[in-house]
Tab-separated table of C-alpha atoms in Angstrom:
chain	number	residue	atom	x	y	z
R	13	MET	CA	-0.045	0.070	0.036
R	14	SER	CA	1.075	3.655	-0.966
R	15	GLU	CA	2.571	5.720	1.819
R	16	VAL	CA	0.238	8.398	3.279
R	17	LYS	CA	1.908	11.623	3.216
R	18	VAL	CA	1.341	14.828	4.802
R	19	ARG	CA	2.266	18.097	3.410
R	20	ARG	CA	1.648	21.831	4.783
R	21	VAL	CA	-0.774	24.110	2.773
R	22	MET	CA	-0.454	28.059	2.991
R	23	LEU	CA	-3.226	30.439	2.251
R	24	LYS	CA	-4.177	32.835	0.237
R	25	THR	CA	-3.385	35.676	2.533
R	26	GLU	CA	-0.575	36.346	5.390
R	27	HIS	CA	-3.581	37.324	7.779
R	28	ASP	CA	-5.281	33.620	6.953
R	29	ASN	CA	-1.991	32.169	7.624
R	30	GLN	CA	-1.663	33.511	10.887
R	31	LYS	CA	-4.818	32.578	12.072
R	32	TRP	CA	-5.220	29.131	10.486
R	33	ILE	CA	-2.636	26.145	10.211
R	34	CYS	CA	-3.550	23.873	7.120
R	35	TYR	CA	-2.455	20.473	6.025
R	36	GLU	CA	-3.616	18.081	3.424
R	37	GLY	CA	-2.822	14.499	3.421
R	38	TYR	CA	-2.296	12.433	0.573
R	39	VAL	CA	-1.181	9.714	-1.538
R	40	ASP	CA	0.665	10.148	-4.358
R	41	GLY	CA	-1.249	9.479	-7.739
R	42	VAL	CA	-4.382	8.944	-5.734
R	43	PRO	CA	-6.107	12.760	-5.755
R	44	ALA	CA	-9.284	11.322	-5.035
R	45	VAL	CA	-8.376	9.983	-1.008
R	46	THR	CA	-6.745	13.702	-0.335
R	47	LYS	CA	-8.061	15.288	2.617
R	48	THR	CA	-7.600	18.630	4.054
R	49	LEU	CA	-7.167	19.779	7.753
R	50	THR	CA	-7.609	23.556	9.046
R	51	ILE	CA	-6.430	24.149	12.739
R	52	ALA	CA	-7.483	27.423	14.340
R	53	THR	CA	-3.588	28.942	15.233
R	54	ALA	CA	-5.523	30.115	18.761
R	55	ALA	CA	-6.324	26.432	19.592
R	56	TYR	CA	-2.774	25.202	18.728
R	57	VAL	CA	-1.368	27.749	20.909
R	58	ALA	CA	-3.650	27.176	24.054
R	59	ARG	CA	-3.074	23.195	23.744
R	60	PRO	CA	-0.020	22.467	20.943
R	61	ALA	CA	-0.748	18.737	21.389
R	62	ILE	CA	-3.992	19.407	19.393
R	63	LEU	CA	-1.609	19.471	16.264
R	64	ASP	CA	-0.334	15.982	16.610
R	65	GLU	CA	-3.659	14.731	17.356
R	66	ALA	CA	-5.293	15.861	14.390
R	67	LEU	CA	-2.361	15.234	12.270
R	68	THR	CA	-2.484	11.300	13.501
R	69	LYS	CA	-6.329	11.439	12.669
R	70	LEU	CA	-5.569	12.743	9.205
R	71	ARG	CA	-2.980	10.086	8.461
R	72	SER	CA	-5.491	7.309	9.525
R	73	ASP	CA	-8.219	8.492	7.464
R	74	VAL	CA	-6.675	9.171	4.472
R	75	ALA	CA	-5.351	5.593	4.814
R	76	GLU	CA	-8.658	4.460	5.126
R	77	TYR	CA	-9.870	6.333	1.882
R	78	HIS	CA	-6.937	4.743	0.418
R	79	ALA	CA	-8.194	1.277	1.454
R	80	ASN	CA	-11.341	1.834	0.408
R	81	TYR	CA	-10.221	2.985	-3.242
R	82	LEU	CA	-7.956	0.120	-3.624
R	83	ALA	CA	-10.933	-2.384	-2.856
R	84	LEU	CA	-13.041	-0.794	-5.416
R	85	GLN	CA	-10.297	-1.096	-8.048
R	86	SER	CA	-10.345	-4.939	-7.336
R	87	LEU	CA	-13.849	-5.360	-8.517
Z	15	MET	CA	-15.817	33.767	-42.702
Z	16	PRO	CA	-17.183	35.258	-46.146
Z	17	GLN	CA	-15.286	38.324	-47.580
Z	18	ARG	CA	-17.312	41.876	-46.672
Z	19	GLU	CA	-18.086	43.850	-49.733
Z	20	GLY	CA	-15.438	46.214	-49.830
Z	21	ILE	CA	-13.627	45.442	-46.597
Z	22	LEU	CA	-10.215	44.271	-47.086
Z	23	ARG	CA	-8.931	42.178	-44.418
Z	24	ILE	CA	-5.254	43.131	-43.482
Z	25	PRO	CA	-2.815	41.934	-44.060
Z	26	ARG	CA	-3.807	39.296	-46.448
Z	27	GLU	CA	-5.224	41.796	-48.993
Z	28	LEU	CA	-3.804	45.206	-49.312
Z	29	PRO	CA	-5.442	48.000	-50.919
Z	30	LYS	CA	-3.879	47.733	-54.634
Z	31	ASN	CA	-4.607	51.212	-55.239
Z	32	GLN	CA	-5.900	54.418	-53.998
Z	33	MET	CA	-9.319	53.812	-54.864
Z	34	GLU	CA	-9.495	50.894	-52.830
Z	35	TRP	CA	-7.762	52.143	-49.747
Z	36	GLU	CA	-10.066	54.884	-50.112
Z	37	GLN	CA	-13.197	52.424	-49.820
Z	38	PHE	CA	-11.108	50.726	-47.029
Z	39	ALA	CA	-10.719	53.595	-44.719
Z	40	ARG	CA	-14.219	54.334	-45.328
Z	41	ARG	CA	-15.933	51.156	-44.500
Z	42	LEU	CA	-13.304	51.145	-41.216
Z	43	ASN	CA	-14.419	54.310	-40.179
Z	44	GLU	CA	-18.219	53.401	-40.270
Z	45	ASN	CA	-17.326	50.706	-37.702
Z	46	PHE	CA	-14.422	51.898	-35.705
Z	47	PHE	CA	-13.478	56.011	-35.250
Z	48	TYR	CA	-11.800	58.286	-33.281
Z	49	ASP	CA	-14.345	61.405	-31.992
Z	50	GLY	CA	-10.973	63.232	-30.552
Z	51	VAL	CA	-11.405	61.829	-27.307
Z	52	ARG	CA	-11.703	58.119	-27.127
Z	53	ALA	CA	-12.108	54.783	-29.664
Z	54	ILE	CA	-15.385	54.594	-30.875
Z	55	ILE	CA	-16.841	51.226	-31.928
Z	56	ALA	CA	-20.001	51.772	-33.938
Z	57	GLU	CA	-23.138	49.572	-33.844
Z	58	ALA	CA	-22.478	47.956	-37.044
Z	59	ALA	CA	-19.140	46.340	-36.261
Z	60	THR	CA	-19.507	42.985	-35.514
Z	61	ILE	CA	-17.100	40.184	-33.225
Z	62	ALA	CA	-14.788	37.588	-35.112
Z	63	GLU	CA	-16.414	34.564	-35.733
Z	64	ARG	CA	-19.883	35.420	-34.730
Z	65	GLU	CA	-22.088	35.517	-37.791
Z	66	GLY	CA	-24.925	38.256	-37.988
Z	67	THR	CA	-24.397	39.417	-34.271
Z	68	ASP	CA	-23.438	43.189	-34.237
Z	69	ILE	CA	-22.032	44.779	-31.153
Z	70	GLY	CA	-25.012	46.746	-30.510
Z	71	THR	CA	-27.250	43.479	-29.804
Z	72	VAL	CA	-24.659	41.647	-27.846
Z	73	LEU	CA	-23.900	44.946	-25.378
Z	74	SER	CA	-28.000	45.848	-25.666
Z	75	ARG	CA	-27.989	44.223	-22.250
Z	76	ILE	CA	-24.780	45.979	-20.358
Z	77	ALA	CA	-25.303	49.469	-19.443
Z	78	ASP	CA	-22.617	52.150	-20.086
Z	79	ASN	CA	-21.344	51.452	-16.589
Z	80	GLY	CA	-20.356	48.207	-17.640
Z	81	ARG	CA	-23.294	46.127	-15.392
Z	82	ALA	CA	-25.708	44.189	-16.675
Z	83	GLU	CA	-28.924	46.383	-16.582
Z	84	ASP	CA	-31.628	43.209	-17.724
Z	85	GLN	CA	-31.821	40.182	-15.892
Z	86	ARG	CA	-31.905	37.909	-19.118
Z	87	PHE	CA	-28.196	39.099	-19.352
Z	88	LEU	CA	-27.665	35.761	-17.221
Z	89	PRO	CA	-29.014	32.302	-17.804
Z	90	GLN	CA	-32.234	31.132	-16.646
Z	91	VAL	CA	-30.525	28.779	-13.655
Z	92	SER	CA	-28.593	32.368	-12.394
Z	93	ALA	CA	-31.551	34.021	-12.624
Z	94	GLY	CA	-34.490	32.224	-12.225
Z	95	ASN	CA	-33.295	29.689	-9.626
Z	96	VAL	CA	-30.427	28.861	-7.027
Z	97	LEU	CA	-26.785	29.050	-8.302
Z	98	SER	CA	-25.873	25.482	-7.342
Z	99	LEU	CA	-27.201	22.501	-5.498
Z	100	GLN	CA	-24.803	20.258	-3.473
Z	101	ASP	CA	-25.449	17.010	-3.382
Z	102	VAL	CA	-25.564	16.216	0.252
Z	103	ASN	CA	-25.510	18.706	3.503
Z	104	PRO	CA	-21.658	18.474	3.739
Z	105	LEU	CA	-21.266	19.826	7.363
Z	106	VAL	CA	-21.356	18.121	10.884
Z	107	ALA	CA	-19.924	19.924	14.119
Z	108	SER	CA	-18.726	17.849	17.177
Z	109	ALA	CA	-17.376	18.793	20.611
Z	110	ASP	CA	-14.958	17.990	23.509
Z	111	ALA	CA	-14.829	19.840	26.846
Z	112	THR	CA	-13.092	22.763	25.328
Z	113	THR	CA	-13.185	23.025	21.411
Z	114	ALA	CA	-15.769	21.957	18.519
Z	115	THR	CA	-14.875	20.302	15.132
Z	116	ILE	CA	-16.374	20.565	11.894
Z	117	SER	CA	-16.200	17.957	9.551
Z	118	VAL	CA	-16.754	18.490	5.639
Z	119	SER	CA	-17.687	15.261	3.927
Z	120	ALA	CA	-16.992	14.759	0.264
Z	121	HIS	CA	-19.528	16.250	-1.991
Z	122	THR	CA	-20.522	17.517	-5.397
Z	123	VAL	CA	-21.854	20.467	-6.433
Z	124	GLN	CA	-24.122	21.008	-9.678
Z	125	TYR	CA	-23.942	23.944	-11.815
Z	126	GLY	CA	-25.676	25.041	-14.601
Z	127	PHE	CA	-22.418	23.985	-16.680
Z	128	GLY	CA	-21.775	20.762	-14.660
Z	129	THR	CA	-20.739	19.046	-11.776
Z	130	VAL	CA	-17.935	19.491	-9.534
Z	131	SER	CA	-16.317	17.523	-6.673
Z	132	LEU	CA	-14.888	18.296	-3.646
Z	133	ASN	CA	-12.961	16.164	-0.840
Z	134	SER	CA	-13.675	15.861	2.620
Z	135	GLY	CA	-11.626	18.096	5.192
Z	136	THR	CA	-11.783	18.833	8.786
Z	137	ILE	CA	-11.815	22.199	10.949
Z	138	VAL	CA	-10.203	21.865	14.545
Z	139	GLY	CA	-10.276	23.966	17.475
Z	140	LEU	CA	-13.097	25.793	17.075
Z	141	THR	CA	-15.376	27.630	19.693
Z	142	PRO	CA	-18.402	25.259	20.945
Z	143	SER	CA	-22.131	26.388	20.903
Z	144	THR	CA	-20.955	28.944	18.147
Z	145	VAL	CA	-22.597	29.462	14.266
Z	146	TYR	CA	-19.657	29.474	11.416
Z	147	TYR	CA	-19.888	29.969	8.071
Z	148	VAL	CA	-17.938	27.391	5.988
Z	149	TYR	CA	-16.009	28.284	2.826
Z	150	ALA	CA	-13.209	27.755	0.619
Z	151	GLN	CA	-11.351	29.412	-1.960
Z	152	ASP	CA	-12.132	28.058	-5.447
Z	153	PRO	CA	-11.829	30.290	-8.334
Z	154	ASP	CA	-11.707	28.228	-11.164
Z	155	TYR	CA	-14.653	25.819	-9.874
Z	156	GLU	CA	-12.043	23.038	-9.822
Z	157	GLY	CA	-13.124	21.408	-6.528
Z	158	GLY	CA	-10.862	18.600	-5.470
Z	159	ALA	CA	-9.088	19.024	-1.871
Z	160	LEU	CA	-9.680	22.604	-1.043
Z	161	THR	CA	-8.793	23.872	2.215
Z	162	TYR	CA	-12.031	24.763	4.608
Z	163	LEU	CA	-12.090	27.693	6.613
Z	164	ALA	CA	-14.567	28.953	8.719
Z	165	THR	CA	-16.133	32.370	10.093
Z	166	THR	CA	-18.272	33.655	12.470
Z	167	ASN	CA	-19.089	36.961	10.466
Z	168	ARG	CA	-21.022	35.689	7.242
Z	169	GLN	CA	-20.109	38.670	5.301
Z	170	ASN	CA	-16.461	37.346	5.189
Z	171	VAL	CA	-18.058	34.545	3.227
Z	172	THR	CA	-18.716	37.347	-0.025
Z	173	ALA	CA	-15.664	39.286	0.558
Z	174	ASP	CA	-13.643	37.725	-2.142
Z	175	ASN	CA	-14.671	36.755	-5.599
Z	176	ASP	CA	-13.180	33.327	-5.541
Z	177	ARG	CA	-15.050	31.861	-2.135
Z	178	TYR	CA	-17.501	28.638	-2.148
Z	179	PHE	CA	-19.779	28.809	0.531
Z	180	LEU	CA	-20.681	25.219	2.053
Z	181	GLY	CA	-23.093	25.972	4.384
Z	182	ALA	CA	-23.475	27.343	7.794
Z	183	ILE	CA	-23.354	25.315	11.177
Z	184	GLU	CA	-23.852	26.028	14.993
Z	185	THR	CA	-21.087	24.073	16.606
Z	186	ALA	CA	-22.161	21.167	19.284
Z	187	ILE	CA	-22.034	22.231	22.835
Z	188	SER	CA	-19.074	21.020	25.019
Z	189	ALA	CA	-19.165	18.371	26.938
Z	190	ASN	CA	-17.962	18.729	30.736
Z	191	THR	CA	-18.772	17.035	34.074
Z	192	ALA	CA	-19.249	18.793	37.175
Z	193	ALA	CA	-19.167	16.777	40.931
Z	194	ILE	CA	-22.167	16.990	42.926
Z	195	THR	CA	-21.929	18.578	46.493
Z	196	ALA	CA	-25.448	18.725	47.325
Z	197	ALA	CA	-29.048	17.575	46.147
Z	198	THR	CA	-32.480	18.429	47.598
Z	199	SER	CA	-35.537	16.104	48.064
Z	200	ALA	CA	-38.024	18.064	46.586
Z	201	SER	CA	-40.031	18.804	43.349
Z	202	PRO	CA	-38.289	19.474	41.147
Z	203	ILE	CA	-34.876	18.328	42.695
Z	204	GLU	CA	-32.456	20.985	42.903
Z	205	PHE	CA	-28.741	19.751	42.771
Z	206	THR	CA	-25.761	22.001	43.626
Z	207	THR	CA	-22.062	21.611	41.937
Z	208	GLY	CA	-18.831	21.692	43.366
Z	209	THR	CA	-17.514	24.386	41.014
Z	210	ASN	CA	-19.153	26.834	38.295
Z	211	HIS	CA	-20.829	24.527	35.876
Z	212	GLY	CA	-21.167	27.143	32.877
Z	213	TRP	CA	-24.112	25.241	31.577
Z	214	PHE	CA	-27.504	26.817	29.910
Z	215	THR	CA	-30.840	26.359	30.760
Z	216	GLY	CA	-31.942	23.159	28.123
Z	217	ASN	CA	-28.853	21.393	28.170
Z	218	ASP	CA	-28.852	17.504	28.730
Z	219	VAL	CA	-26.762	15.983	31.419
Z	220	THR	CA	-26.400	12.513	32.764
Z	221	LEU	CA	-26.235	11.884	36.380
Z	222	THR	CA	-24.178	9.192	37.698
Z	223	GLY	CA	-22.382	7.948	41.190
Z	224	LEU	CA	-25.443	9.205	43.033
Z	225	PRO	CA	-26.212	7.873	46.430
Z	226	GLY	CA	-29.285	6.777	48.021
Z	227	ASP	CA	-32.669	6.986	46.702
Z	228	PHE	CA	-31.026	9.835	44.138
Z	229	GLY	CA	-28.725	7.057	42.721
Z	230	THR	CA	-31.484	4.282	42.720
Z	231	ASN	CA	-33.899	6.717	40.590
Z	232	LEU	CA	-31.632	8.983	38.712
Z	233	ASN	CA	-27.984	7.226	37.935
Z	234	GLY	CA	-27.380	6.298	34.252
Z	235	ASN	CA	-30.050	8.693	32.906
Z	236	ASP	CA	-30.153	11.962	30.971
Z	237	TYR	CA	-32.159	14.867	31.878
Z	238	THR	CA	-32.730	18.379	30.734
Z	239	ILE	CA	-31.428	21.169	33.340
Z	240	THR	CA	-32.865	24.217	34.276
Z	241	VAL	CA	-30.233	26.512	35.771
Z	242	THR	CA	-30.682	28.167	38.908
Z	243	ALA	CA	-27.389	29.432	39.790
Z	244	VAL	CA	-24.196	29.431	38.289
Z	245	ASN	CA	-23.518	26.137	40.382
Z	246	LYS	CA	-27.000	24.774	40.692
Z	247	PHE	CA	-29.466	23.423	38.302
Z	248	THR	CA	-32.803	21.576	38.792
Z	249	ILE	CA	-34.244	18.603	36.864
Z	250	ALA	CA	-37.927	18.148	36.638
Z	251	VAL	CA	-38.209	15.000	38.918
Z	252	ASP	CA	-40.291	14.985	42.107
Z	253	GLY	CA	-37.681	13.991	44.464
Z	254	SER	CA	-39.807	14.728	47.661
Z	255	ALA	CA	-39.683	11.307	49.123
Z	256	TYR	CA	-36.156	10.343	48.616
Z	257	THR	CA	-34.225	10.048	51.708
Z	258	PRO	CA	-31.715	12.908	52.395
Z	259	TYR	CA	-28.718	13.169	50.047
Z	260	THR	CA	-25.489	12.391	51.238
Z	261	THR	CA	-22.382	12.909	49.218
Z	262	GLY	CA	-21.145	11.770	45.828
Z	263	GLY	CA	-22.229	12.032	42.471
Z	264	LEU	CA	-21.294	13.360	39.204
Z	265	ALA	CA	-23.078	15.382	36.395
Z	266	SER	CA	-21.739	15.345	32.624
Z	267	ARG	CA	-23.230	17.461	30.010
Z	268	VAL	CA	-24.282	15.490	26.473
Z	269	SER	CA	-22.604	17.003	23.687
Z	270	SER	CA	-24.387	15.696	20.247
Z	271	ASP	CA	-23.179	16.420	17.095
Z	272	THR	CA	-25.160	19.194	15.038
Z	273	ALA	CA	-25.486	19.241	11.219
Z	274	GLY	CA	-24.942	22.570	8.879
Z	275	GLY	CA	-27.578	24.421	7.163
Z	276	ALA	CA	-27.945	26.011	3.430
Z	277	GLY	CA	-24.590	26.422	1.493
Z	278	GLY	CA	-24.084	28.498	-1.601
Z	279	GLY	CA	-26.462	29.361	-4.397
Z	280	GLY	CA	-29.006	27.717	-2.161
Z	281	GLY	CA	-26.652	24.526	-1.436
Z	282	TRP	CA	-28.400	21.869	0.488
Z	283	ILE	CA	-31.805	23.900	1.029
Z	284	GLU	CA	-32.298	23.036	4.775
Z	285	ASN	CA	-32.147	25.162	8.161
Z	286	SER	CA	-30.455	28.344	6.920
Z	287	TYR	CA	-28.616	30.483	9.279
Z	288	ALA	CA	-27.476	32.648	6.015
């Protein structure tokens, strides 16, 4: 199974980049399973652990989507 | 494109003599000229590849200030209906003790020109019990994996031409607990919490660990509360026959997922916060 990857996404304005921390989880070559994550910067400052928790769930969700995608390909 | 009489397409057919140049210039001046201040396109001018369509007809529904002045300038789907519809309501919210999360499910948007598919996403670290308006930047109607953002100011949604409005949602109530320190053998029963609970009338709480008759009759059940003080609330239960409260007990406010409302152009068409 292809590896789930995560990358930071920058927004259109610097104001938004200060207000939100954004990532997307993806698998190379399978855009349909990509999922995005947006975290309020204020929540991260109040509790930094929220970032790792959210990224862990993001990776898990994308892995699930990819498994479903592969299962459909075999039909 | 058929050759117009007297018009020479430069540069392929240059005038061959003075008479042809004069004819060319006259024809050109009938359609495009300079009034001393501005270049003018006359009504008889047409657009390349538009057979039989002149500038006047094309511009008849656009005012001098460049704005549409007749609703028929827009296709029927834009003027007579909502501009787009989602296939499902994509927004669900949940909350823990301190923050709320909006989950965006994968969905499609049907426009007059076709369907756009969007991937799922999550917005984390929001405030519970708050109405948010969810949007994303999609200037070219491409869909896919968009970054979803949320604002409490609905006008922010339309502050940029590139934004797609998914819909509005009130985030769930945060779940938190409070220790019970007193309870009245009365109707209704009034509970006292050890710390300020921060709850509101109409919230639902689960009671556990209560002693005696209170525990026998109430433990494990959910009740809608009426707040009587920052550290007190009542439930609509007759406890007048209960043996007096001793010690112990926990009240936990219930948090339940909430579903979003109407999105852009009419969106899901459900409860609307717009």
